[in-house]
Short mmCIF file of C-alpha atoms and ligand atoms in Angstrom, two decimals:
data_model
loop_
_atom_site.label_atom_id
_atom_site.label_comp_id
_atom_site.label_asym_id
_atom_site.label_seq_id
_atom_site.Cartn_x
_atom_site.Cartn_y
_atom_site.Cartn_z
CA MET A 6 82.75 111.30 119.13
CA THR A 7 79.90 109.54 120.23
CA GLY A 8 77.12 109.11 117.89
CA SER A 9 76.93 110.65 114.24
CA PRO A 10 79.39 113.13 113.31
CA THR A 11 77.82 116.42 112.57
CA TYR A 12 79.07 119.56 110.82
CA ASP A 13 81.04 120.72 114.08
CA ASP A 14 83.01 117.91 113.42
CA VAL A 15 83.66 118.78 110.04
CA LEU A 16 84.68 122.37 111.27
CA ALA A 17 86.92 120.66 113.87
CA ALA A 18 88.77 118.47 111.04
CA ALA A 19 89.18 121.58 109.07
CA GLN A 20 91.02 123.18 112.08
CA ARG A 21 93.26 120.10 112.47
CA ILE A 22 94.28 120.04 108.83
CA ARG A 23 94.82 123.64 108.46
CA GLY A 24 98.70 124.31 107.23
CA HIS A 25 98.89 120.43 106.65
CA ALA A 26 96.69 119.58 103.78
CA HIS A 27 96.26 121.80 100.76
CA GLU A 28 93.59 124.33 99.80
CA THR A 29 92.92 122.84 96.51
CA PRO A 30 92.01 125.24 93.42
CA VAL A 31 89.02 125.16 92.08
CA MET A 32 88.98 125.32 87.91
CA ARG A 33 86.23 126.17 85.35
CA SER A 34 86.08 125.59 81.67
CA SER A 35 84.13 127.34 79.10
CA THR A 36 83.94 124.48 76.82
CA LEU A 37 82.39 122.42 79.62
CA ASP A 38 80.12 125.29 80.58
CA ALA A 39 78.95 125.33 76.79
CA GLU A 40 78.62 121.62 76.63
CA LEU A 41 76.07 121.55 79.83
CA GLY A 42 74.44 124.59 79.57
CA ALA A 43 75.44 125.23 83.19
CA GLN A 44 78.16 126.92 85.41
CA LEU A 45 80.63 124.31 86.52
CA PHE A 46 83.04 124.44 89.61
CA LEU A 47 85.79 121.63 89.64
CA LYS A 48 87.15 120.98 92.87
CA CYS A 49 90.73 119.79 92.23
CA GLU A 50 91.46 117.16 94.80
CA ASN A 51 93.60 115.37 92.18
CA LEU A 52 96.13 118.23 93.54
CA GLN A 53 95.73 117.16 97.05
CA ARG A 54 98.78 116.20 98.91
CA MET A 55 99.66 112.37 98.09
CA GLY A 56 97.09 113.43 95.36
CA ALA A 57 93.93 112.57 96.37
CA PHE A 58 91.20 114.02 99.00
CA LYS A 59 91.84 111.22 101.47
CA PHE A 60 94.80 113.05 102.99
CA ARG A 61 92.12 115.11 104.68
CA GLY A 62 90.66 112.14 106.84
CA ALA A 63 93.35 110.69 107.37
CA PHE A 64 95.29 113.19 108.64
CA ASN A 65 92.34 114.44 110.73
CA ALA A 66 91.74 110.87 112.34
CA LEU A 67 95.40 110.32 113.16
CA SER A 68 95.77 113.45 114.72
CA ARG A 69 93.04 112.58 117.31
CA LEU A 70 95.04 109.43 118.51
CA ASP A 71 96.49 109.61 121.83
CA ALA A 72 100.71 109.27 122.64
CA ALA A 73 100.33 105.42 123.74
CA ARG A 74 98.19 104.85 120.51
CA ARG A 75 100.39 106.84 118.05
CA ARG A 76 103.65 105.00 119.70
CA ALA A 77 102.05 101.42 119.06
CA GLY A 78 101.11 102.37 115.44
CA VAL A 79 97.98 102.30 112.94
CA VAL A 80 97.12 99.78 110.60
CA ALA A 81 94.94 100.39 107.44
CA PHE A 82 93.48 98.29 104.14
CA SER A 83 92.89 100.19 100.83
CA SER A 84 92.95 99.76 97.50
CA GLY A 85 95.41 102.32 97.06
CA ASN A 86 94.86 106.20 97.99
CA HIS A 87 93.59 105.89 101.81
CA ALA A 88 96.95 103.54 102.23
CA GLN A 89 98.99 106.44 101.11
CA ALA A 90 97.13 108.94 103.14
CA ILE A 91 97.48 106.82 106.01
CA ALA A 92 101.43 106.49 105.18
CA LEU A 93 102.04 110.16 104.71
CA SER A 94 99.99 111.64 107.51
CA ALA A 95 101.83 109.02 109.84
CA ARG A 96 104.87 109.99 108.67
CA LEU A 97 104.14 113.43 109.27
CA LEU A 98 103.02 112.72 112.90
CA GLY A 99 105.68 110.23 113.65
CA ILE A 100 103.47 107.41 113.83
CA PRO A 101 104.72 103.88 112.15
CA ALA A 102 102.24 102.68 109.49
CA THR A 103 101.32 99.09 108.09
CA ILE A 104 99.23 98.84 105.04
CA LEU A 105 97.19 96.16 103.79
CA MET A 106 97.25 96.61 99.84
CA PRO A 107 95.53 94.17 97.21
CA HIS A 108 98.05 92.55 94.99
CA ASP A 109 96.64 93.99 91.91
CA ALA A 110 96.52 97.79 92.74
CA PRO A 111 98.18 100.41 90.80
CA ALA A 112 102.04 100.04 90.85
CA ALA A 113 102.38 103.88 91.21
CA LYS A 114 100.02 103.39 94.65
CA VAL A 115 102.00 100.76 96.02
CA GLU A 116 105.35 102.61 95.13
CA ALA A 117 104.12 105.88 96.54
CA THR A 118 103.14 103.68 99.97
CA ARG A 119 106.41 102.34 100.55
CA GLY A 120 107.83 105.87 99.54
CA TYR A 121 105.94 107.45 102.27
CA GLY A 122 107.57 104.83 104.66
CA GLY A 123 104.67 102.72 105.10
CA ARG A 124 105.37 98.90 106.00
CA VAL A 125 102.79 97.36 102.74
CA VAL A 126 101.33 93.61 103.04
CA VAL A 127 99.65 92.27 100.23
CA TYR A 128 96.29 90.37 99.94
CA ASP A 129 94.02 89.01 96.88
CA ARG A 130 91.24 91.12 96.79
CA TYR A 131 88.77 88.66 95.21
CA ARG A 132 89.44 86.33 97.74
CA GLN A 133 90.49 87.56 101.20
CA ASP A 134 88.43 89.55 103.28
CA ARG A 135 90.56 92.59 104.14
CA GLU A 136 88.63 94.06 106.98
CA LEU A 137 89.43 90.54 108.44
CA LEU A 138 92.93 90.71 107.64
CA GLY A 139 92.88 94.19 109.28
CA ARG A 140 91.34 93.65 112.30
CA GLU A 141 93.39 90.09 112.97
CA LEU A 142 96.80 91.99 112.41
CA ALA A 143 95.53 95.12 114.62
CA GLU A 144 94.75 92.72 117.28
CA ARG A 145 98.21 90.58 116.78
CA GLU A 146 100.35 93.81 116.83
CA GLY A 147 98.35 96.08 119.09
CA LEU A 148 97.61 98.56 116.06
CA THR A 149 94.86 101.15 115.67
CA LEU A 150 93.00 100.09 112.61
CA ILE A 151 91.88 103.00 110.64
CA PRO A 152 89.26 102.20 108.29
CA PRO A 153 89.31 103.80 104.93
CA TYR A 154 85.60 105.46 105.09
CA ASP A 155 83.24 103.91 107.85
CA HIS A 156 85.02 106.07 110.55
CA ALA A 157 83.77 109.58 112.09
CA ASP A 158 87.24 111.19 112.05
CA VAL A 159 87.68 109.94 108.25
CA LEU A 160 84.36 111.16 107.01
CA SER A 161 84.49 114.07 109.01
CA GLY A 162 87.88 115.38 107.37
CA GLN A 163 86.74 114.49 103.76
CA GLY A 164 83.89 116.81 104.57
CA THR A 165 86.23 119.47 104.53
CA VAL A 166 86.51 119.36 100.60
CA ALA A 167 82.83 120.78 100.62
CA LYS A 168 83.51 123.12 102.96
CA GLU A 169 86.47 124.76 101.17
CA LEU A 170 84.29 124.64 97.87
CA PHE A 171 81.60 126.47 99.22
CA GLU A 172 84.00 129.07 100.77
CA GLN A 173 85.81 129.53 97.58
CA VAL A 174 82.61 129.66 95.30
CA GLY A 175 79.24 130.28 97.54
CA GLU A 176 76.36 128.47 97.33
CA LEU A 177 75.48 126.01 94.57
CA ASP A 178 72.51 124.27 93.15
CA ALA A 179 74.15 120.75 92.35
CA LEU A 180 77.02 119.02 93.63
CA PHE A 181 78.60 115.68 92.01
CA VAL A 182 80.43 113.49 94.15
CA PRO A 183 82.42 110.28 93.70
CA LEU A 184 80.89 107.55 95.68
CA GLY A 185 82.86 104.22 97.07
CA GLY A 186 82.14 103.33 100.66
CA GLY A 187 80.64 107.08 101.03
CA GLY A 188 83.11 108.88 103.48
CA LEU A 189 83.77 111.99 100.99
CA LEU A 190 79.95 111.51 99.99
CA SER A 191 78.89 111.40 103.66
CA GLY A 192 81.07 114.20 104.72
CA CYS A 193 80.44 116.47 101.86
CA ALA A 194 76.95 116.03 102.64
CA LEU A 195 77.34 117.40 106.08
CA ALA A 196 79.22 120.55 104.90
CA THR A 197 76.70 120.64 102.01
CA ARG A 198 73.35 120.88 104.08
CA ALA A 199 75.48 123.44 106.52
CA LEU A 200 76.61 125.74 103.83
CA SER A 201 74.21 125.58 100.76
CA PRO A 202 71.31 123.65 102.32
CA GLN A 203 69.17 124.14 98.89
CA CYS A 204 72.26 122.47 96.88
CA ARG A 205 70.98 119.15 95.34
CA LEU A 206 73.78 116.64 95.96
CA TYR A 207 74.37 113.62 93.77
CA GLY A 208 76.89 110.67 94.64
CA VAL A 209 78.12 109.03 91.23
CA GLU A 210 79.32 105.44 91.76
CA PRO A 211 80.58 102.79 88.85
CA ALA A 212 78.00 101.33 86.93
CA ALA A 213 79.48 98.07 87.35
CA GLY A 214 78.66 98.28 91.12
CA ASN A 215 75.62 100.37 92.06
CA ASP A 216 75.39 99.07 95.51
CA GLY A 217 75.13 102.33 96.60
CA GLN A 218 72.20 103.65 94.31
CA GLN A 219 70.21 100.11 95.35
CA SER A 220 71.03 100.81 99.22
CA PHE A 221 69.81 104.47 98.77
CA ARG A 222 66.44 103.59 96.83
CA SER A 223 65.96 100.48 99.40
CA GLY A 224 66.62 101.91 102.54
CA ALA A 225 69.02 98.92 103.53
CA ILE A 226 72.61 98.51 102.94
CA VAL A 227 73.25 96.31 99.97
CA HIS A 228 76.17 93.90 99.67
CA ILE A 229 77.80 92.94 96.27
CA ASP A 230 80.68 91.37 95.09
CA THR A 231 83.85 93.29 94.26
CA PRO A 232 82.81 94.97 90.98
CA ARG A 233 85.43 95.19 88.01
CA THR A 234 85.46 98.53 86.89
CA ILE A 235 88.61 101.11 85.99
CA ALA A 236 87.48 102.89 88.87
CA ASP A 237 89.77 101.32 91.54
CA GLY A 238 89.17 103.61 93.97
CA ALA A 239 85.38 103.19 93.97
CA GLN A 240 85.60 99.13 94.23
CA THR A 241 83.79 98.86 97.30
CA GLN A 242 81.22 96.35 98.39
CA HIS A 243 79.07 98.05 100.47
CA LEU A 244 78.32 101.44 102.00
CA GLY A 245 79.20 101.97 105.81
CA GLN A 246 77.18 101.82 109.08
CA LEU A 247 78.16 105.44 109.86
CA THR A 248 78.09 106.67 106.21
CA PHE A 249 74.80 105.14 104.88
CA PRO A 250 72.21 106.68 107.60
CA ILE A 251 73.69 110.44 106.75
CA ILE A 252 73.74 109.53 102.74
CA ARG A 253 69.98 108.44 102.95
CA ARG A 254 69.11 111.62 105.20
CA ASP A 255 71.11 114.42 103.15
CA VAL A 256 72.01 113.00 99.52
CA THR A 257 69.09 113.73 96.70
CA ASP A 258 70.28 110.62 94.82
CA ILE A 259 72.87 108.38 93.54
CA VAL A 260 73.58 108.09 89.96
CA THR A 261 76.08 105.72 87.94
CA ALA A 262 78.88 106.22 85.12
CA GLY A 263 80.02 103.36 82.99
CA ASP A 264 83.73 103.09 82.66
CA SER A 265 83.73 104.23 78.87
CA GLU A 266 82.31 107.79 80.31
CA LEU A 267 84.90 107.98 82.74
CA VAL A 268 87.52 107.61 80.39
CA ASP A 269 85.61 110.49 78.15
CA ALA A 270 85.86 112.34 81.36
CA MET A 271 89.91 111.73 81.91
CA ARG A 272 90.55 112.63 78.22
CA PHE A 273 88.52 115.74 78.20
CA LEU A 274 89.99 117.07 81.52
CA ALA A 275 93.78 116.24 80.43
CA ALA A 276 93.56 117.69 76.72
CA ARG A 277 91.29 120.57 77.50
CA MET A 278 91.90 121.46 81.21
CA LYS A 279 95.38 119.88 81.53
CA LEU A 280 94.46 118.06 84.48
CA LEU A 281 95.50 114.54 85.25
CA VAL A 282 92.53 113.00 86.84
CA GLU A 283 92.23 109.06 87.65
CA PRO A 284 89.40 106.94 86.42
CA THR A 285 87.56 107.16 90.00
CA GLY A 286 87.99 110.73 90.31
CA CYS A 287 86.22 111.67 86.97
CA LEU A 288 83.25 109.95 88.44
CA GLY A 289 81.50 113.15 89.56
CA LEU A 290 82.33 114.86 86.02
CA ALA A 291 80.93 111.73 84.49
CA GLY A 292 77.81 111.95 86.37
CA ALA A 293 77.38 115.54 85.96
CA ARG A 294 77.56 114.87 81.98
CA SER A 295 74.95 111.96 82.34
CA MET A 296 72.26 114.95 83.76
CA LYS A 297 72.88 117.01 80.78
CA GLY A 298 69.35 118.52 80.19
CA GLN A 299 68.76 118.62 84.11
CA ILE A 300 71.20 120.87 85.06
CA ASP A 301 70.30 123.79 83.03
CA GLY A 302 71.19 127.25 84.07
CA LEU A 303 72.34 125.74 87.32
CA ARG A 304 75.60 126.39 89.39
CA VAL A 305 77.23 122.89 89.53
CA GLY A 306 80.24 122.03 91.90
CA VAL A 307 82.03 118.54 90.57
CA VAL A 308 84.83 116.94 93.05
CA LEU A 309 87.53 115.48 91.18
CA SER A 310 88.73 113.38 94.08
CA GLY A 311 92.09 112.13 92.86
CA GLY A 312 94.82 112.11 90.32
CA ASN A 313 96.81 108.67 91.15
CA VAL A 314 97.32 106.63 87.91
CA ASP A 315 99.99 105.28 86.28
CA LEU A 316 101.10 107.70 83.39
CA ALA A 317 100.82 103.98 81.29
CA ARG A 318 97.57 102.97 82.11
CA PHE A 319 96.81 106.35 81.50
CA ALA A 320 97.97 106.83 78.14
CA GLU A 321 96.73 103.10 77.46
CA LEU A 322 92.97 104.23 78.69
CA VAL A 323 92.74 107.49 76.68
CA ALA A 324 94.30 106.21 73.35
CA ARG A 325 91.25 103.76 73.18
C1 PLP B 417 88.79 106.57 97.97
C2 PLP B 417 88.41 107.29 96.83
C3 PLP B 417 87.08 107.88 96.27
C4 PLP B 417 85.57 106.92 97.09
O1 PLP B 417 85.59 107.60 98.57
P1 PLP B 417 84.62 106.83 99.45
O2 PLP B 417 84.89 107.95 101.04
O3 PLP B 417 85.41 105.47 99.66
O4 PLP B 417 83.20 107.04 99.03
C5 PLP B 417 86.68 108.39 95.34
N1 PLP B 417 87.73 109.02 94.27
C6 PLP B 417 89.50 108.54 94.89
C7 PLP B 417 90.32 109.14 94.01
C8 PLP B 417 89.34 107.93 96.02
O5 PLP B 417 90.39 107.57 96.34
#
């Protein structure tokens, strides 16, 4: 693939992952509709294989490797879900996988990655540059590095989330998508502009690290220190070279959500909808709630991006 990905790449990804990824359900809640005066459609990627949408991009990217690269193996760096997605996809495709994970990654994510057969190498996320470590390891061992978001096949795979959602519920007036490095948002942007062109599209990132919002509004990629937030899947320091131009072109705006709004959303989803969603996975719902009053009467999509959270951690958060 050369140049910036297009909706055709999302379509091709959908073909490759068919039969491997789940078609996740869309859930509704009359309580939520009443609260926001809108019709909400929640796309449940917390029920995706390995517990997050990241399986889509990972499986798509690994499916495209030739036989020699598959034999040599792949390496990924990730705060968790991308790691699990690569480990599971690699196992399904018979490819050896090495995963670089931060020392403080949630235990459930580290265990799951090992459980899928991945070799885990630990680093310090506040001191070491994971991209540099990943590149060094790839070079030394002849591995193919699969980055978590800034990769054409990864973001095209993530875009199948929005493609599937529009196929399930038809066009929408607004769509709220969690934002870390922008693989999910940029992929969903390609599908949104093709399938529901009038839909307002919002990225939602943690308030503690609004580099995406700053980048979107200033027109240049802003780098920040690793933000401290409970949204561990969105602790990215900057948008990508591939993801940013698509976001800048196709997204309506980027809004933020604080940790307490994420906890409120987690509690609501569990108590009222029986859905276990990790803090990062709640960004979209928290973002939609923050725009109460501006989405009256609209058909609103929300991506619940993942559900991987230690149960003890979940209990501690929602009990606060
Ligand atoms: C990775 C991740 C995100 C952010 O995705 P990007 O493609 O980095 O923007 C959001 N939610 C969950 C659950 C994730 O694992």
